[in-house]
């Protein structure tokens, strides 16, 4: 659904408009075991050293045990099309290819894409790989069943919500994030990290922390620890207007430890919602009360529904849904 987007503290790097194009596929190459007639996969070509591009947040995952765990947690099927974001030189790609129908790898760095193409072309699975050269955030995504990614940390939020807005819905995504970002995704009410990101992700999907990954498992090591999470979109998605939902959640989490009564008493909040209210009434030919005291109207809704003393930091998703419904029943909207 359109409108699923979020800015949660990360800022995208100001890159030039990338070229979105499909690189040619490599051809499958096999050798035969003497006397057995069985196809044997050629060893991957050794990659030369790259100077990592900080703009792209490049940290190559090098620990084969962790790579195997990621593949295992993805629960792949032979018929799956897998979307891999930022494959780098292909350490994870090589583990994925034998298990699935196709891997679509989106890579922004032409050097990495060329190295991956070179490395895979001598593999019997080469025909399964399809490389898209370009910026994931600006690319039109094809159909896929599963997504796996060692996510460039500076695009964690927009990447997550681009995936969750994709239609048709994918089955699951296994994603590597900065540890704190991952813990925000899975945080529950009353957790110190519970925030707008937590609520907006969990209204759309089931999120599970899979494992911690230390910084020494990467080359070069990042400055922070990492975690792998598994995100499975709710299907069907909840019957809400996400833009309106996010309008409420954004407002509530500006001061998540304040009571909702205190938040909705603020003059800027009253002014915004009164304007929305009058616009809605005008568009729908509804007469606005001549003696309207909008502040009292807001606080009365909170009081009637037992939200006046509630704090966003402790409210569940179902409670936020009930709050949104209460406002909408009184013709108060957040878009």
CSV table of C-alpha atoms in Angstrom, one decimal:
chain,number,residue,atom,x,y,z
A,1,UNK,CA,0.0,0.0,0.0
A,2,UNK,CA,1.3,3.4,-0.8
A,3,UNK,CA,2.2,5.8,2.0
A,4,UNK,CA,4.3,3.3,4.0
A,5,UNK,CA,7.4,5.2,4.6
A,6,UNK,CA,9.2,6.5,7.7
A,7,UNK,CA,12.1,8.6,8.9
A,8,UNK,CA,13.4,7.2,12.1
A,9,UNK,CA,16.7,9.0,12.6
A,10,UNK,CA,18.7,7.6,9.7
A,11,UNK,CA,19.6,9.9,6.8
A,12,UNK,CA,20.2,8.7,3.3
A,13,UNK,CA,23.5,9.7,1.8
A,14,UNK,CA,23.2,12.3,-1.0
A,15,UNK,CA,24.2,10.2,-4.0
A,16,UNK,CA,23.7,11.0,-7.6
A,17,UNK,CA,20.8,9.3,-9.4
A,18,UNK,CA,22.0,5.8,-10.0
A,19,UNK,CA,21.6,3.8,-13.2
A,20,UNK,CA,19.1,1.0,-12.8
A,21,UNK,CA,20.0,-1.7,-15.3
A,22,UNK,CA,20.2,-5.4,-15.5
A,23,UNK,CA,23.6,-7.0,-15.9
A,24,UNK,CA,24.0,-9.9,-18.2
A,25,UNK,CA,23.7,-13.3,-16.7
A,26,UNK,CA,26.6,-15.6,-16.5
A,27,UNK,CA,26.5,-19.0,-18.1
A,28,UNK,CA,26.5,-22.2,-16.1
A,29,UNK,CA,29.9,-24.0,-16.2
A,30,UNK,CA,30.4,-27.5,-14.7
A,31,UNK,CA,33.1,-30.2,-14.7
A,32,UNK,CA,32.7,-33.9,-14.4
A,33,UNK,CA,34.1,-36.1,-11.6
A,34,UNK,CA,36.3,-38.8,-13.3
A,35,UNK,CA,34.4,-42.0,-13.7
A,36,UNK,CA,31.3,-40.8,-11.9
A,37,UNK,CA,29.7,-38.5,-14.4
A,38,UNK,CA,28.4,-36.2,-11.7
A,39,UNK,CA,28.4,-32.4,-12.0
A,40,UNK,CA,30.9,-30.8,-9.6
A,41,UNK,CA,30.7,-27.2,-8.7
A,42,UNK,CA,33.8,-25.2,-9.4
A,43,UNK,CA,35.3,-23.3,-6.4
A,44,UNK,CA,34.4,-19.6,-6.3
A,45,UNK,CA,37.0,-17.3,-7.8
A,46,UNK,CA,39.0,-15.6,-5.2
A,47,UNK,CA,38.1,-11.9,-5.0
A,48,UNK,CA,40.7,-9.2,-5.0
A,49,UNK,CA,40.8,-6.6,-2.3
A,50,UNK,CA,38.4,-3.7,-2.5
A,51,UNK,CA,38.7,-0.4,-0.9
A,52,UNK,CA,35.3,-0.3,0.9
A,53,UNK,CA,33.0,2.6,0.0
A,54,UNK,CA,31.8,4.3,3.3
A,55,UNK,CA,29.0,6.0,1.4
A,56,UNK,CA,27.4,2.6,0.7
A,57,UNK,CA,28.0,1.3,4.2
A,58,UNK,CA,30.0,-1.7,3.0
A,59,UNK,CA,30.9,-4.3,5.5
A,60,UNK,CA,31.2,-7.8,4.0
A,61,UNK,CA,30.0,-10.7,6.2
A,62,UNK,CA,32.8,-13.2,6.2
A,63,UNK,CA,31.9,-15.8,8.9
A,64,UNK,CA,30.5,-18.9,7.0
A,65,UNK,CA,28.7,-20.2,10.1
A,66,UNK,CA,26.7,-17.1,10.4
A,67,UNK,CA,26.0,-17.1,6.6
A,68,UNK,CA,24.7,-20.6,6.9
A,69,UNK,CA,22.5,-19.7,9.8
A,70,UNK,CA,20.9,-16.8,7.8
A,71,UNK,CA,20.2,-19.2,4.9
A,72,UNK,CA,18.7,-21.8,7.4
A,73,UNK,CA,16.5,-19.2,9.1
A,74,UNK,CA,15.1,-18.1,5.7
A,75,UNK,CA,13.5,-21.6,5.3
A,76,UNK,CA,13.9,-21.6,1.6
A,77,UNK,CA,12.0,-23.7,-0.9
A,78,UNK,CA,13.3,-24.9,-4.2
A,79,UNK,CA,10.7,-22.8,-6.0
A,80,UNK,CA,11.6,-19.6,-4.2
A,81,UNK,CA,12.7,-16.4,-5.9
A,82,UNK,CA,15.0,-14.6,-3.4
A,83,UNK,CA,15.8,-10.9,-3.3
A,84,UNK,CA,19.2,-10.1,-2.0
A,85,UNK,CA,20.0,-6.5,-1.2
A,86,UNK,CA,23.7,-5.5,-1.3
A,87,UNK,CA,25.3,-8.9,-2.2
A,88,UNK,CA,28.8,-7.5,-2.2
A,89,UNK,CA,31.2,-10.1,-3.6
A,90,UNK,CA,28.7,-12.9,-3.1
A,91,UNK,CA,29.5,-14.8,0.1
A,92,UNK,CA,25.8,-15.1,1.0
A,93,UNK,CA,24.7,-15.3,-2.7
A,94,UNK,CA,26.8,-18.5,-3.2
A,95,UNK,CA,25.0,-20.2,-0.2
A,96,UNK,CA,21.6,-19.1,-1.5
A,97,UNK,CA,21.9,-20.2,-5.2
A,98,UNK,CA,21.8,-24.0,-4.7
A,99,UNK,CA,18.6,-23.9,-2.6
A,100,UNK,CA,16.3,-21.7,-4.8
A,101,UNK,CA,14.9,-21.1,-8.2
A,102,UNK,CA,16.4,-17.7,-8.7
A,103,UNK,CA,18.4,-15.0,-6.8
A,104,UNK,CA,17.8,-11.4,-7.7
A,105,UNK,CA,20.7,-9.4,-6.3
A,106,UNK,CA,20.4,-5.6,-6.1
A,107,UNK,CA,23.9,-3.9,-5.9
A,108,UNK,CA,24.7,-0.2,-6.0
A,109,UNK,CA,28.4,-0.5,-6.4
A,110,UNK,CA,29.5,-1.4,-10.0
A,111,UNK,CA,32.8,-2.9,-8.8
A,112,UNK,CA,31.0,-5.3,-6.5
A,113,UNK,CA,28.4,-6.2,-9.1
A,114,UNK,CA,31.2,-7.0,-11.6
A,115,UNK,CA,33.1,-9.1,-9.1
A,116,UNK,CA,30.0,-11.1,-8.2
A,117,UNK,CA,29.2,-11.7,-11.9
A,118,UNK,CA,32.8,-12.9,-12.5
A,119,UNK,CA,32.8,-15.1,-9.4
A,120,UNK,CA,29.5,-16.8,-10.2
A,121,UNK,CA,30.0,-17.4,-13.9
A,122,UNK,CA,32.0,-20.5,-13.3
A,123,UNK,CA,29.3,-22.0,-11.1
A,124,UNK,CA,26.6,-24.5,-12.2
A,125,UNK,CA,24.1,-22.1,-10.6
A,126,UNK,CA,25.1,-19.1,-12.7
A,127,UNK,CA,21.9,-19.1,-14.7
A,128,UNK,CA,19.9,-18.6,-11.5
A,129,UNK,CA,21.5,-15.3,-10.7
A,130,UNK,CA,20.0,-12.0,-11.9
A,131,UNK,CA,21.9,-8.8,-10.9
A,132,UNK,CA,20.3,-5.4,-10.8
A,133,UNK,CA,22.8,-2.6,-10.7
A,134,UNK,CA,21.4,0.4,-8.9
A,135,UNK,CA,20.1,2.0,-5.6
A,136,UNK,CA,17.6,-0.4,-3.9
A,137,UNK,CA,15.6,2.6,-2.6
A,138,UNK,CA,15.0,3.8,-6.1
A,139,UNK,CA,14.6,0.5,-7.9
A,140,UNK,CA,11.3,-1.0,-9.1
A,141,UNK,CA,11.2,-4.3,-7.3
A,142,UNK,CA,10.2,-7.5,-9.1
A,143,UNK,CA,8.2,-10.3,-7.5
A,144,UNK,CA,10.1,-12.2,-4.8
A,145,UNK,CA,9.2,-14.8,-2.1
A,146,UNK,CA,12.0,-14.2,0.4
A,147,UNK,CA,14.4,-11.3,1.1
A,148,UNK,CA,17.8,-11.6,2.7
A,149,UNK,CA,20.2,-8.7,3.3
A,150,UNK,CA,23.2,-7.5,5.2
A,151,UNK,CA,21.6,-4.1,5.3
A,152,UNK,CA,23.7,-0.9,4.9
A,153,UNK,CA,22.8,0.6,8.2
A,154,UNK,CA,22.2,4.2,7.1
A,155,UNK,CA,19.2,3.1,5.0
A,156,UNK,CA,17.7,0.6,7.6
A,157,UNK,CA,14.4,2.5,8.0
A,158,UNK,CA,13.5,3.3,4.4
A,159,UNK,CA,14.6,-0.2,3.3
A,160,UNK,CA,12.4,-1.9,5.9
A,161,UNK,CA,9.3,0.1,4.9
A,162,UNK,CA,9.9,-0.2,1.2
A,163,UNK,CA,9.9,-4.0,1.7
A,164,UNK,CA,6.7,-3.8,3.8
A,165,UNK,CA,4.9,-1.7,1.2
A,166,UNK,CA,5.8,-4.1,-1.6
A,167,UNK,CA,3.0,-5.9,-3.3
A,168,UNK,CA,2.3,-8.8,-3.7
A,169,UNK,CA,3.5,-9.5,-0.2
A,170,UNK,CA,6.6,-11.6,0.2
A,171,UNK,CA,6.7,-14.5,2.7
A,172,UNK,CA,9.6,-13.5,4.9
A,173,UNK,CA,12.7,-11.4,5.2
A,174,UNK,CA,15.9,-12.2,7.1
A,175,UNK,CA,17.8,-9.0,7.6
A,176,UNK,CA,21.0,-8.0,9.3
A,177,UNK,CA,20.7,-4.6,11.1
A,178,UNK,CA,22.7,-2.5,13.6
A,179,UNK,CA,21.9,-4.1,17.0
A,180,UNK,CA,20.1,-1.1,18.5
A,181,UNK,CA,17.9,-0.7,15.4
A,182,UNK,CA,17.1,-4.4,15.5
A,183,UNK,CA,16.1,-4.2,19.2
A,184,UNK,CA,13.8,-1.3,18.4
A,185,UNK,CA,12.1,-3.3,15.8
A,186,UNK,CA,11.2,-6.1,18.3
A,187,UNK,CA,10.7,-3.9,21.4
A,188,UNK,CA,7.5,-4.3,23.3
A,189,UNK,CA,5.4,-1.8,25.4
A,190,UNK,CA,7.3,-0.6,28.5
A,191,UNK,CA,10.7,-1.6,26.9
A,192,UNK,CA,13.1,1.4,26.9
A,193,UNK,CA,13.6,1.1,23.2
A,194,UNK,CA,9.8,0.9,22.4
A,195,UNK,CA,9.2,3.6,19.9
A,196,UNK,CA,7.3,4.7,16.7
A,197,UNK,CA,9.5,2.3,14.7
A,198,UNK,CA,8.5,-0.6,16.9
A,199,UNK,CA,4.8,0.1,16.5
A,200,UNK,CA,4.8,0.8,12.8
A,201,UNK,CA,6.8,-2.3,12.0
A,202,UNK,CA,4.7,-4.6,14.2
A,203,UNK,CA,1.3,-3.3,12.9
A,204,UNK,CA,2.4,-4.6,9.5
A,205,UNK,CA,4.4,-7.7,10.3
A,206,UNK,CA,5.5,-10.3,12.8
A,207,UNK,CA,9.1,-9.5,13.9
A,208,UNK,CA,11.5,-11.8,15.6
A,209,UNK,CA,15.1,-11.4,16.8
A,210,UNK,CA,17.1,-14.3,15.4
A,211,UNK,CA,20.7,-13.9,16.6
A,212,UNK,CA,23.4,-11.4,17.6
A,213,UNK,CA,26.4,-11.0,15.3
A,214,UNK,CA,29.7,-9.5,16.6
A,215,UNK,CA,31.5,-6.8,14.7
A,216,UNK,CA,34.5,-9.1,14.1
A,217,UNK,CA,32.4,-11.2,11.7
A,218,UNK,CA,32.7,-8.5,9.1
A,219,UNK,CA,35.4,-7.1,6.9
A,220,UNK,CA,36.1,-4.3,7.7
A,221,UNK,CA,34.6,-4.5,11.2
A,222,UNK,CA,31.8,-1.9,11.7
A,223,UNK,CA,31.9,0.3,14.8
A,224,UNK,CA,28.7,-1.3,16.2
A,225,UNK,CA,27.4,-4.7,17.0
A,226,UNK,CA,24.7,-6.3,14.7
A,227,UNK,CA,21.7,-8.5,14.9
A,228,UNK,CA,19.7,-10.6,12.5
A,229,UNK,CA,15.9,-10.3,12.5
A,230,UNK,CA,13.1,-12.1,10.7
A,231,UNK,CA,10.2,-10.1,9.4
A,232,UNK,CA,7.1,-11.8,8.1
A,233,UNK,CA,4.4,-9.5,6.7
A,234,UNK,CA,0.9,-10.0,8.0
A,235,UNK,CA,-1.3,-11.4,5.3
A,236,UNK,CA,-3.8,-9.9,4.8
A,237,UNK,CA,-2.4,-6.6,6.1
A,238,UNK,CA,-4.4,-4.7,8.7
A,239,UNK,CA,-7.4,-2.7,7.3
A,240,UNK,CA,-6.0,0.7,8.1
A,241,UNK,CA,-4.9,3.8,6.3
A,242,UNK,CA,-1.2,3.7,7.1
A,243,UNK,CA,-0.6,7.4,6.5
A,244,UNK,CA,-3.3,8.2,9.1
A,245,UNK,CA,-2.1,5.6,11.5
A,246,UNK,CA,1.5,7.0,11.3
A,247,UNK,CA,0.1,10.5,11.8
A,248,UNK,CA,-1.3,9.5,15.2
A,249,UNK,CA,1.8,7.4,16.2
A,250,UNK,CA,4.2,10.2,15.2
A,251,UNK,CA,2.3,12.6,17.4
A,252,UNK,CA,2.0,10.2,20.4
A,253,UNK,CA,5.7,9.3,20.3
A,254,UNK,CA,7.1,12.9,20.2
A,255,UNK,CA,7.0,12.6,24.0
A,256,UNK,CA,6.4,9.0,24.6
A,257,UNK,CA,6.6,9.2,28.4
A,258,UNK,CA,4.1,12.1,28.7
A,259,UNK,CA,0.5,11.4,29.3
A,260,UNK,CA,-1.8,11.5,26.2
A,261,UNK,CA,-3.8,14.2,28.1
A,262,UNK,CA,-0.7,16.4,28.3
A,263,UNK,CA,0.2,15.8,24.6
A,264,UNK,CA,-3.3,16.6,23.3
A,265,UNK,CA,-3.4,19.8,25.4
A,266,UNK,CA,-0.5,21.3,23.4
A,267,UNK,CA,-1.6,24.3,21.3
A,268,UNK,CA,0.2,23.1,18.1
A,269,UNK,CA,-1.5,19.7,18.4
A,270,UNK,CA,-4.9,21.3,19.0
A,271,UNK,CA,-4.4,23.7,16.0
A,272,UNK,CA,-3.4,20.9,13.7
A,273,UNK,CA,-6.3,18.6,14.6
A,274,UNK,CA,-8.9,21.4,14.6
A,275,UNK,CA,-7.8,22.3,11.0
A,276,UNK,CA,-8.0,18.7,10.0
A,277,UNK,CA,-11.5,18.4,11.6
A,278,UNK,CA,-12.8,21.5,9.8
A,279,UNK,CA,-11.4,20.4,6.5
A,280,UNK,CA,-13.1,17.0,6.9
A,281,UNK,CA,-16.4,18.6,7.8
A,282,UNK,CA,-16.2,21.0,4.8
A,283,UNK,CA,-15.4,18.2,2.3
A,284,UNK,CA,-18.2,16.1,3.6
A,285,UNK,CA,-20.8,18.9,4.0
A,286,UNK,CA,-21.0,18.6,7.8
A,287,UNK,CA,-21.8,21.6,9.8
A,288,UNK,CA,-19.2,22.6,12.4
A,289,UNK,CA,-20.6,23.4,15.8
A,290,UNK,CA,-20.7,27.2,16.2
A,291,UNK,CA,-19.6,27.2,19.8
A,292,UNK,CA,-16.9,24.5,19.2
A,293,UNK,CA,-14.2,24.3,22.0
A,294,UNK,CA,-11.9,21.9,20.2
A,295,UNK,CA,-9.5,21.4,23.2
A,296,UNK,CA,-12.4,20.2,25.4
A,297,UNK,CA,-13.5,18.0,22.5
A,298,UNK,CA,-10.1,16.3,22.3
A,299,UNK,CA,-9.8,15.8,26.1
A,300,UNK,CA,-13.3,14.5,26.4
A,301,UNK,CA,-12.6,11.8,23.8
A,302,UNK,CA,-9.5,10.8,25.8
A,303,UNK,CA,-11.4,10.8,29.1
A,304,UNK,CA,-14.4,8.8,27.8
A,305,UNK,CA,-12.0,6.1,26.4
A,306,UNK,CA,-9.8,6.0,29.5
A,307,UNK,CA,-6.7,7.3,27.7
A,308,UNK,CA,-6.1,10.6,29.5
A,309,UNK,CA,-3.4,9.2,31.9
A,310,UNK,CA,-2.0,6.7,29.4
A,311,UNK,CA,1.5,7.0,28.1
A,312,UNK,CA,2.6,6.0,24.5
A,313,UNK,CA,5.6,4.1,25.9
A,314,UNK,CA,3.2,1.6,27.5
A,315,UNK,CA,0.4,1.3,25.0
A,316,UNK,CA,0.0,-1.8,22.9
A,317,UNK,CA,-0.8,-1.8,19.2
A,318,UNK,CA,-4.4,-2.8,19.9
A,319,UNK,CA,-4.7,0.1,22.3
A,320,UNK,CA,-3.4,2.5,19.6
A,321,UNK,CA,-5.9,1.1,17.2
A,322,UNK,CA,-8.7,1.7,19.7
A,323,UNK,CA,-7.5,5.3,20.2
A,324,UNK,CA,-7.4,5.9,16.5
A,325,UNK,CA,-11.0,4.5,16.1
A,326,UNK,CA,-12.2,6.8,18.9
A,327,UNK,CA,-10.8,9.9,17.2
A,328,UNK,CA,-12.2,8.8,13.8
A,329,UNK,CA,-15.7,8.2,15.2
A,330,UNK,CA,-15.6,11.9,16.3
A,331,UNK,CA,-14.4,12.9,12.8
A,332,UNK,CA,-10.9,13.7,13.9
A,333,UNK,CA,-8.2,12.6,11.5
A,334,UNK,CA,-4.4,12.7,11.4
A,335,UNK,CA,-3.9,13.4,7.6
